[in-house]
Tab-separated table of C-alpha atoms and ligand atoms in Angstrom:
chain	number	residue	atom	x	y	z
A	1	MET	CA	-4.637	-13.895	-13.027
A	2	LEU	CA	-5.936	-10.379	-12.125
A	3	HIS	CA	-6.337	-8.552	-9.023
A	4	CYS	CA	-8.379	-5.818	-8.823
A	5	TYR	CA	-8.475	-2.022	-6.826
A	6	VAL	CA	-11.107	-0.021	-6.191
A	7	HIS	CA	-10.397	4.116	-4.984
A	8	ILE	CA	-13.575	5.435	-2.745
A	9	PRO	CA	-12.066	8.612	-3.497
A	10	PHE	CA	-14.486	10.041	-0.168
A	11	CYS	CA	-13.528	11.045	3.297
A	12	ARG	CA	-15.152	13.210	6.256
A	13	THR	CA	-12.738	15.526	6.458
A	14	ARG	CA	-8.457	15.516	5.137
A	15	CYS	CA	-6.384	14.394	8.308
A	16	PRO	CA	-3.577	17.280	8.329
A	17	TYR	CA	-1.111	15.233	6.878
A	18	CYS	CA	-2.602	12.789	4.271
A	19	ASP	CA	-2.502	13.530	0.828
A	20	PHE	CA	-4.097	11.065	-1.025
A	21	PHE	CA	-7.175	11.771	-3.552
A	22	LEU	CA	-9.703	12.309	-1.939
A	23	VAL	CA	-13.696	14.363	-1.108
A	24	THR	CA	-14.515	16.083	1.240
A	25	ARG	CA	-17.889	15.494	0.708
A	26	ASP	CA	-21.204	13.069	0.559
A	27	ASP	CA	-23.917	13.567	-1.327
A	28	LEU	CA	-21.537	12.267	-4.775
A	29	GLN	CA	-21.660	8.968	-3.379
A	30	ASP	CA	-24.720	7.643	-5.718
A	31	ARG	CA	-23.032	9.546	-9.317
A	32	PHE	CA	-19.521	7.881	-8.536
A	33	PHE	CA	-20.988	4.299	-7.925
A	34	SER	CA	-22.902	4.947	-11.008
A	35	ALA	CA	-19.362	6.225	-12.950
A	36	LEU	CA	-18.075	2.683	-11.370
A	37	ARG	CA	-20.385	0.365	-12.878
A	38	GLU	CA	-19.755	1.942	-15.576
A	39	GLU	CA	-16.342	2.068	-16.223
A	40	THR	CA	-15.898	-1.409	-14.474
A	41	LEU	CA	-18.695	-2.588	-18.000
A	42	ALA	CA	-16.153	0.117	-20.539
A	43	ARG	CA	-13.239	-2.534	-19.381
A	44	SER	CA	-15.711	-5.935	-19.931
A	45	ASP	CA	-12.511	-7.145	-22.612
A	46	GLU	CA	-10.004	-6.218	-19.618
A	47	LEU	CA	-11.662	-9.073	-17.015
A	48	ALA	CA	-13.813	-11.472	-19.503
A	49	GLY	CA	-11.607	-15.031	-18.727
A	50	ARG	CA	-9.992	-13.424	-15.726
A	51	THR	CA	-9.954	-15.300	-11.422
A	52	ILE	CA	-9.425	-13.095	-9.585
A	53	ARG	CA	-7.104	-12.970	-7.334
A	54	SER	CA	-7.929	-10.517	-4.965
A	55	VAL	CA	-10.298	-7.074	-4.815
A	56	HIS	CA	-9.010	-3.985	-2.480
A	57	PHE	CA	-11.843	-1.027	-2.106
A	58	GLY	CA	-9.098	1.539	-1.016
A	59	GLY	CA	-9.050	4.936	-0.845
A	60	GLY	CA	-10.553	7.390	1.480
A	61	THR	CA	-12.826	5.883	4.130
A	62	PRO	CA	-13.841	2.574	1.174
A	63	SER	CA	-16.449	2.488	5.157
A	64	LEU	CA	-18.216	5.402	4.803
A	65	ALA	CA	-19.777	3.869	1.333
A	66	PRO	CA	-23.274	2.442	1.721
A	67	ALA	CA	-22.048	-1.421	1.706
A	68	GLY	CA	-25.688	-2.310	-1.094
A	69	ARG	CA	-23.338	0.268	-3.476
A	70	LEU	CA	-19.711	-2.064	-3.395
A	71	GLY	CA	-22.096	-5.243	-2.774
A	72	GLU	CA	-23.774	-4.038	-6.915
A	73	TRP	CA	-20.345	-3.174	-7.332
A	74	LEU	CA	-19.398	-6.899	-7.009
A	75	GLU	CA	-21.486	-7.900	-9.077
A	76	THR	CA	-20.794	-6.537	-11.901
A	77	LEU	CA	-17.291	-7.907	-12.100
A	78	ALA	CA	-19.028	-10.698	-10.766
A	79	GLY	CA	-20.183	-10.988	-14.268
A	80	ARG	CA	-16.772	-10.106	-16.824
A	81	ALA	CA	-14.997	-12.188	-14.478
A	82	VAL	CA	-14.552	-14.880	-11.882
A	83	LEU	CA	-14.601	-13.929	-8.764
A	84	PRO	CA	-14.449	-17.141	-6.956
A	85	ALA	CA	-15.572	-17.485	-4.057
A	86	ASP	CA	-11.659	-17.857	-1.902
A	87	ALA	CA	-11.047	-14.697	-3.983
A	88	GLU	CA	-9.233	-12.192	-1.112
A	89	ILE	CA	-11.740	-9.267	-0.913
A	90	THR	CA	-9.949	-6.841	1.611
A	91	LEU	CA	-11.586	-3.506	2.815
A	92	GLU	CA	-9.821	-0.210	4.185
A	93	ALA	CA	-12.198	1.646	6.737
A	94	ASN	CA	-12.055	4.007	9.605
A	95	PRO	CA	-12.746	2.252	13.598
A	96	GLU	CA	-15.641	4.774	13.752
A	97	ASP	CA	-17.623	3.069	10.635
A	98	LEU	CA	-17.340	-0.653	12.158
A	99	SER	CA	-20.090	-1.618	14.886
A	100	PRO	CA	-21.768	-5.173	14.553
A	101	GLY	CA	-23.921	-4.445	12.313
A	102	SER	CA	-22.136	-3.225	9.129
A	103	LEU	CA	-19.446	-5.501	10.552
A	104	ARG	CA	-22.500	-8.321	9.109
A	105	ASP	CA	-22.968	-6.484	5.863
A	106	LEU	CA	-19.586	-6.697	5.065
A	107	ALA	CA	-19.024	-9.953	5.589
A	108	SER	CA	-22.696	-10.671	3.445
A	109	LEU	CA	-21.251	-8.864	0.898
A	110	GLY	CA	-17.976	-11.218	0.805
A	111	VAL	CA	-15.376	-9.089	1.880
A	112	SER	CA	-13.110	-11.467	3.331
A	113	ARG	CA	-10.562	-9.441	5.624
A	114	LEU	CA	-10.557	-5.555	6.785
A	115	SER	CA	-7.486	-2.887	7.419
A	116	ILE	CA	-8.306	-0.668	10.084
A	117	GLY	CA	-6.874	2.628	9.835
A	118	VAL	CA	-6.217	3.046	13.961
A	119	GLN	CA	-2.990	4.872	13.588
A	120	SER	CA	-2.964	4.411	17.118
A	121	PHE	CA	-4.262	3.233	20.833
A	122	LEU	CA	-3.501	6.605	22.168
A	123	PRO	CA	-5.417	9.632	22.346
A	124	LEU	CA	-2.822	12.092	23.182
A	125	LYS	CA	-1.157	10.599	19.751
A	126	LEU	CA	-4.398	9.904	18.572
A	127	ALA	CA	-5.261	14.420	18.727
A	128	SER	CA	-1.863	15.403	17.179
A	129	LEU	CA	-2.811	12.800	14.115
A	130	GLY	CA	-5.743	14.923	14.280
A	131	ARG	CA	-8.329	11.616	13.502
A	132	ALA	CA	-11.618	11.376	14.407
A	133	HIS	CA	-11.741	8.173	15.782
A	134	ASP	CA	-10.745	7.957	20.055
A	135	ALA	CA	-8.299	5.577	22.013
A	136	SER	CA	-11.813	2.801	22.335
A	137	ASP	CA	-13.061	3.687	19.140
A	138	ALA	CA	-9.672	2.658	17.944
A	139	LEU	CA	-10.199	-0.706	20.191
A	140	ARG	CA	-13.592	-1.075	19.947
A	141	ALA	CA	-13.442	-1.469	15.995
A	142	THR	CA	-10.736	-3.650	16.295
A	143	ARG	CA	-12.337	-6.165	18.964
A	144	ALA	CA	-15.737	-6.799	16.729
A	145	ALA	CA	-13.675	-6.752	13.189
A	146	LEU	CA	-10.890	-9.789	15.062
A	147	GLU	CA	-15.127	-11.635	16.034
A	148	THR	CA	-16.697	-10.717	13.108
A	149	PHE	CA	-13.516	-11.429	10.308
A	150	GLY	CA	-10.433	-13.156	12.176
A	151	ASN	CA	-8.795	-11.544	8.702
A	152	VAL	CA	-8.112	-7.838	9.856
A	153	SER	CA	-4.746	-6.213	9.601
A	154	LEU	CA	-4.287	-2.994	11.683
A	155	ASP	CA	-2.237	0.925	10.517
A	156	LEU	CA	-0.173	2.472	12.618
A	157	ILE	CA	1.887	5.885	12.464
A	158	CYS	CA	4.513	6.119	13.999
A	159	GLY	CA	6.700	9.529	13.873
A	160	ALA	CA	3.779	12.104	14.991
A	161	GLU	CA	4.417	14.913	16.972
A	162	GLY	CA	5.330	14.628	20.859
A	163	GLU	CA	5.703	10.102	20.571
A	164	THR	CA	8.573	9.321	22.360
A	165	PRO	CA	10.135	5.887	22.619
A	166	GLY	CA	8.796	4.321	25.115
A	167	SER	CA	5.426	6.143	24.284
A	168	TRP	CA	5.282	4.254	20.844
A	169	VAL	CA	6.524	0.606	22.762
A	170	LYS	CA	3.351	1.094	24.599
A	171	ASP	CA	1.067	1.002	22.118
A	172	LEU	CA	2.859	-1.549	19.209
A	173	GLU	CA	2.435	-3.312	22.667
A	174	LEU	CA	-0.482	-2.471	22.410
A	175	ALA	CA	-1.675	-3.316	18.793
A	176	ALA	CA	-0.498	-6.882	19.717
A	177	GLY	CA	-1.922	-7.003	23.022
A	178	THR	CA	-5.837	-7.497	20.572
A	179	GLY	CA	-4.583	-10.240	18.397
A	180	ALA	CA	-4.849	-8.510	14.793
A	181	PRO	CA	-2.930	-11.253	12.576
A	182	HIS	CA	-1.407	-9.010	10.373
A	183	VAL	CA	-0.344	-5.404	11.308
A	184	SER	CA	0.535	-2.234	8.802
A	185	VAL	CA	3.885	0.038	10.294
A	186	TYR	CA	4.242	3.688	8.547
A	187	MET	CA	6.220	6.162	9.375
A	188	LEU	CA	4.911	10.038	9.358
A	189	THR	CA	6.175	11.909	6.629
A	190	LEU	CA	5.707	15.399	5.985
A	191	GLU	CA	3.837	15.894	2.188
A	192	LYS	CA	3.246	18.861	-0.040
A	193	ASN	CA	0.442	20.941	0.788
A	194	THR	CA	-0.492	19.001	3.786
A	195	LEU	CA	-1.657	21.435	7.226
A	196	LEU	CA	1.137	19.477	8.568
A	197	GLU	CA	3.423	20.385	6.346
A	198	ARG	CA	3.230	24.385	7.552
A	199	GLU	CA	2.481	23.651	10.586
A	200	VAL	CA	6.235	22.148	11.023
A	201	ARG	CA	6.916	24.851	8.722
A	202	LYS	CA	5.865	27.600	10.340
A	203	GLY	CA	7.355	25.872	13.582
A	204	ARG	CA	3.735	25.098	15.176
A	205	CYS	CA	4.477	21.739	15.390
A	206	GLU	CA	7.570	19.810	15.777
A	207	LEU	CA	8.303	16.320	15.125
A	208	PRO	CA	10.881	13.155	15.698
A	209	GLY	CA	13.663	13.135	14.257
A	210	GLU	CA	15.162	11.190	11.813
A	211	GLU	CA	16.803	9.204	14.012
A	212	ALA	CA	14.319	9.313	16.262
A	213	VAL	CA	12.038	7.643	13.838
A	214	ALA	CA	14.822	4.690	12.221
A	215	GLY	CA	15.247	4.221	16.293
A	216	MET	CA	10.743	3.492	15.907
A	217	TYR	CA	11.522	1.660	13.202
A	218	THR	CA	13.432	-0.674	14.821
A	219	ALA	CA	11.507	-0.949	17.467
A	220	ALA	CA	8.880	-1.902	15.989
A	221	CYS	CA	10.311	-4.588	14.034
A	222	GLU	CA	11.783	-6.016	16.796
A	223	LEU	CA	8.445	-6.673	19.260
A	224	LEU	CA	6.701	-7.492	16.415
A	225	GLY	CA	9.220	-10.305	15.778
A	226	GLU	CA	8.801	-11.477	19.244
A	227	ARG	CA	4.621	-12.013	19.040
A	228	GLY	CA	5.176	-13.532	16.096
A	229	PHE	CA	5.488	-12.022	13.160
A	230	LEU	CA	7.043	-12.288	10.351
A	231	HIS	CA	8.473	-9.216	8.441
A	232	TYR	CA	7.113	-9.767	4.238
A	233	GLU	CA	7.528	-6.565	3.184
A	234	VAL	CA	9.085	-2.568	4.735
A	235	SER	CA	6.096	-1.736	6.111
A	236	ASN	CA	4.449	-4.957	6.489
A	237	PHE	CA	4.168	-8.209	9.829
A	238	SER	CA	2.175	-10.884	9.578
A	239	ARG	CA	1.026	-13.658	11.534
A	240	PRO	CA	1.724	-17.196	9.203
A	241	GLY	CA	-1.058	-16.985	6.741
A	242	PHE	CA	-2.515	-13.381	6.930
A	243	PHE	CA	-0.165	-12.452	4.171
A	244	SER	CA	-1.865	-9.500	1.707
A	245	ARG	CA	-2.600	-11.175	-1.460
A	246	TYR	CA	-3.509	-8.393	-2.994
A	247	ASN	CA	-0.159	-6.515	-1.533
A	248	LEU	CA	1.995	-9.625	-2.465
A	249	GLY	CA	0.483	-9.548	-5.750
A	250	CYS	CA	0.944	-6.287	-6.698
A	251	TRP	CA	5.032	-5.718	-5.348
A	252	HIS	CA	4.869	-9.242	-7.309
A	253	ARG	CA	4.449	-7.189	-10.813
A	254	GLU	CA	0.889	-9.288	-10.640
A	255	SER	CA	-1.804	-8.193	-13.279
A	256	TYR	CA	-4.014	-5.102	-11.534
A	257	LEU	CA	-6.825	-3.133	-13.137
A	258	GLY	CA	-7.558	-0.112	-10.730
A	259	PHE	CA	-10.749	1.881	-10.692
A	260	GLY	CA	-11.978	4.143	-9.446
A	261	PRO	CA	-10.891	8.299	-9.963
A	262	SER	CA	-6.680	8.139	-9.607
A	263	ALA	CA	-6.712	4.230	-9.570
A	264	HIS	CA	-3.443	3.111	-10.759
A	265	SER	CA	-3.151	-0.209	-13.968
A	266	PHE	CA	-0.351	-2.533	-14.536
A	267	VAL	CA	-0.896	-5.127	-16.983
A	268	ARG	CA	0.992	-7.612	-18.962
A	269	ARG	CA	-0.389	-8.412	-23.076
A	270	ASN	CA	1.794	-9.875	-25.765
A	271	GLY	CA	4.786	-9.949	-23.548
A	272	GLN	CA	4.429	-6.027	-22.788
A	273	GLU	CA	3.824	-4.610	-19.682
A	274	LEU	CA	1.212	-0.772	-19.448
A	275	ARG	CA	0.948	1.233	-16.600
A	276	SER	CA	-1.491	3.458	-16.588
A	277	ALA	CA	-3.289	5.969	-14.201
A	278	ASN	CA	-6.290	7.403	-13.924
A	279	VAL	CA	-7.773	10.313	-14.060
A	280	ARG	CA	-7.246	12.447	-10.860
A	281	SER	CA	-10.097	14.802	-10.643
A	282	LEU	CA	-13.291	13.347	-9.449
A	283	ILE	CA	-16.209	15.762	-11.724
A	284	ARG	CA	-14.093	14.328	-15.172
A	285	TYR	CA	-13.702	10.940	-13.854
A	286	MET	CA	-18.037	11.069	-12.823
A	287	GLY	CA	-17.911	13.066	-16.732
A	288	ALA	CA	-16.721	10.074	-18.281
A	289	PRO	CA	-16.155	6.825	-17.114
A	290	ARG	CA	-15.202	5.714	-19.495
A	291	SER	CA	-12.281	7.577	-21.306
A	292	ALA	CA	-11.102	7.106	-17.548
A	293	VAL	CA	-7.138	6.476	-18.006
A	294	GLU	CA	-4.982	10.361	-18.093
A	295	GLN	CA	-1.599	8.273	-18.552
A	296	SER	CA	-0.768	5.126	-20.206
A	297	GLU	CA	3.064	3.461	-20.735
A	298	ARG	CA	4.771	1.874	-21.887
A	299	LEU	CA	7.954	0.406	-20.479
A	300	SER	CA	10.719	-0.559	-21.385
A	301	PRO	CA	12.514	-3.059	-20.324
A	302	GLU	CA	15.104	-1.439	-18.238
A	303	GLU	CA	11.493	0.726	-17.419
A	304	GLN	CA	10.658	-4.083	-15.922
A	305	ARG	CA	14.233	-4.863	-13.960
A	306	ASN	CA	13.751	-1.837	-12.323
A	307	GLU	CA	10.704	-1.939	-11.225
A	308	ARG	CA	10.972	-5.624	-10.324
A	309	LEU	CA	15.342	-4.430	-8.668
A	310	PHE	CA	13.374	-2.101	-5.995
A	311	LEU	CA	9.460	-3.819	-5.493
A	312	SER	CA	11.767	-7.110	-4.758
A	313	LEU	CA	15.097	-5.554	-1.888
A	314	ARG	CA	11.501	-4.231	0.011
A	315	LEU	CA	10.313	-8.214	0.572
A	316	SER	CA	11.544	-10.276	2.997
A	317	SER	CA	11.451	-13.038	-0.165
A	318	GLY	CA	14.421	-10.897	-2.056
A	319	LEU	CA	15.826	-10.864	-5.433
A	320	ASP	CA	17.327	-13.966	-7.880
A	321	ARG	CA	20.824	-12.676	-7.406
A	322	ASN	CA	21.662	-14.137	-11.469
A	323	PHE	CA	19.088	-11.659	-12.553
A	324	LEU	CA	20.608	-8.599	-11.212
A	325	LEU	CA	24.235	-10.290	-12.491
A	326	ARG	CA	22.865	-11.295	-15.784
A	327	HIS	CA	21.310	-7.500	-16.493
A	328	HIS	CA	23.637	-5.497	-15.135
A	329	GLU	CA	25.888	-3.818	-17.304
A	330	ASP	CA	27.966	-3.501	-14.367
A	331	ARG	CA	29.363	-7.827	-13.382
A	332	ASP	CA	32.098	-5.883	-11.017
A	333	ALA	CA	30.189	-3.074	-9.777
A	334	VAL	CA	26.706	-5.970	-8.447
A	335	LEU	CA	29.773	-7.720	-6.762
A	336	ALA	CA	31.447	-5.699	-5.037
A	337	GLY	CA	27.645	-4.085	-3.844
A	338	LEU	CA	26.497	-6.698	-2.695
A	339	ASP	CA	30.034	-7.627	-1.157
A	340	ARG	CA	30.028	-4.124	0.723
A	341	PHE	CA	26.430	-4.850	2.407
A	342	ARG	CA	26.554	-7.938	3.052
A	343	ARG	CA	30.004	-6.643	5.323
A	344	GLU	CA	27.440	-3.372	6.551
A	345	GLY	CA	25.064	-6.254	7.690
A	346	LEU	CA	22.465	-5.311	5.298
A	347	LEU	CA	22.491	-7.702	2.660
A	348	GLU	CA	22.446	-11.563	3.694
A	349	GLU	CA	22.557	-14.294	0.583
A	350	ALA	CA	20.917	-18.246	0.118
A	351	GLU	CA	20.456	-20.436	-1.903
A	352	GLY	CA	21.056	-17.821	-5.427
A	353	VAL	CA	19.531	-14.647	-3.645
A	354	VAL	CA	19.644	-11.904	-2.284
A	355	ARG	CA	18.081	-10.684	0.245
A	356	VAL	CA	17.732	-7.300	2.919
A	357	THR	CA	18.393	-7.834	6.680
A	358	GLU	CA	16.250	-7.045	9.434
A	359	LYS	CA	18.875	-3.956	9.542
A	360	GLY	CA	18.334	-4.156	5.711
A	361	PHE	CA	14.814	-3.001	5.190
A	362	LEU	CA	15.432	0.390	6.402
A	363	PHE	CA	17.346	1.265	3.331
A	364	ALA	CA	16.070	-1.389	0.899
A	365	ASP	CA	15.715	1.998	-1.467
A	366	MET	CA	18.739	2.810	-1.094
A	367	ILE	CA	20.603	-0.251	-1.938
A	368	ALA	CA	18.774	-1.165	-4.203
A	369	GLU	CA	19.309	2.691	-5.985
A	370	GLU	CA	22.729	1.202	-5.452
A	371	PHE	CA	22.107	-1.636	-7.941
A	372	CYS	CA	19.593	-0.421	-10.381
A	373	PHE	CA	19.879	-0.944	-13.666
A	374	SER	CA	20.882	2.426	-15.850
A	375	SER	CA	22.212	4.013	-17.819
A	376	GLN	CA	20.961	7.180	-16.822
A	377	LYS	CA	22.687	8.878	-13.193
A	378	ARG	CA	21.618	6.534	-10.739
A	379	GLY	CA	19.075	8.246	-8.534
A	380	ALA	CA	18.136	11.094	-11.609
A	381	ASP	CA	14.600	10.281	-11.847
A	382	ASP	CA	11.638	7.821	-11.415
A	383	ALA	CA	13.348	5.393	-13.979
A	384	CYS	CA	15.219	3.901	-11.596
A	385	GLY	CA	14.394	5.422	-8.305
A	386	SER	CA	11.689	4.682	-5.439
A	387	GLY	CA	9.315	6.383	-7.056
A	388	VAL	CA	8.634	2.793	-7.809
A	389	ALA	CA	7.633	1.767	-5.375
A	390	ARG	CA	5.786	5.023	-4.848
A	391	LEU	CA	3.899	4.234	-7.405
A	392	ALA	CA	3.278	0.448	-6.104
A	393	ASP	CA	2.448	1.269	-3.209
A	394	LYS	CA	0.093	3.827	-3.680
A	395	HIS	CA	-1.799	3.173	-6.171
B	401	LIG	S1	-9.490	9.448	6.277
B	401	LIG	FE1	-7.714	7.751	5.798
B	401	LIG	S2	-7.062	8.744	3.615
B	401	LIG	FE2	-9.613	9.546	4.495
B	401	LIG	S3	-7.911	11.889	5.213
B	401	LIG	FE3	-7.817	10.282	6.734
B	401	LIG	S4	-5.947	9.465	6.366
B	401	LIG	FE4	-6.306	10.585	4.715
């Protein structure tokens, strides 16, 4: 069983808050897709005989890619691995790229799920986020995607400039009212070296404070819960049966291969676990796609346990209590920590499973930090910190 991620590194422009790996030129798509094919052929051994459970086209803006090139890549994949008809194939899309024609093309390739970067349904908020689409694009694209696919996820951001608790609830209601069965809620974060970070630093833009944003997150949990969504991961809400198979696979630490510049892979082989990252340069990637891996590391048993700890505590399915107690060097500290978080209403336990409560989701990384398996100082580095979750989130 294997999952695949493909990083399509093209956007029309860079949004002011975004620090993803991407370029804003369109003339390199042909060379990129040729390189992607080369990389995939070079990794035939890793694909041979494997059954693909999910493919995720992320980016960047995969909906900018010509459908024919996406289809060719899927054929290359299907020639080297088993790609069943019921594999989940997700494409991240921006609303301005979606028309009835493009949606039909994507469906005919086998794309089965769309993840739409609407971010908001409110005109002022979309303008403050510097998005290329407007509110009517967001609504039109969502409705059209639902007609073609049914399996549609909406990305929403909270914490934009000028956003109030009231306007956020309105945004959530509009999103829930579309009928989309999956919603991802992200808190706007200030990433280094972005335009937004510079504007905030210079005092030209003021974002809602941490407490206000935490309140918005809590409001999302409540409203989406009332509308029948299951809160299955810190940022993800789904109607029954519409969980992201790809994301769940990553969070459950199933093997995945990442293709394209900056993509990450995680592979279990012969009892070992390996993480690797492709080169973060499109030019270097296209120059040598057969040797795209730039970094790789073999995870120590302690790193493996920390990854399981951090990722499991972000999920509603939780973590086996015995796993914590069996491997931890300080059993008494674990028991005391579990007791304290339970009394604070952040953790609950049932049938040997420890899971965060609705209130605890907001503190999942902090809670995991408390239980981290490490002889090093807690929080000192990524082996024991939320870097694990960041790595798995972003690919
Ligand atoms: S469209 Fe998405 S990936 Fe592209 S710049 Fe904007 S936020 Fe980043």
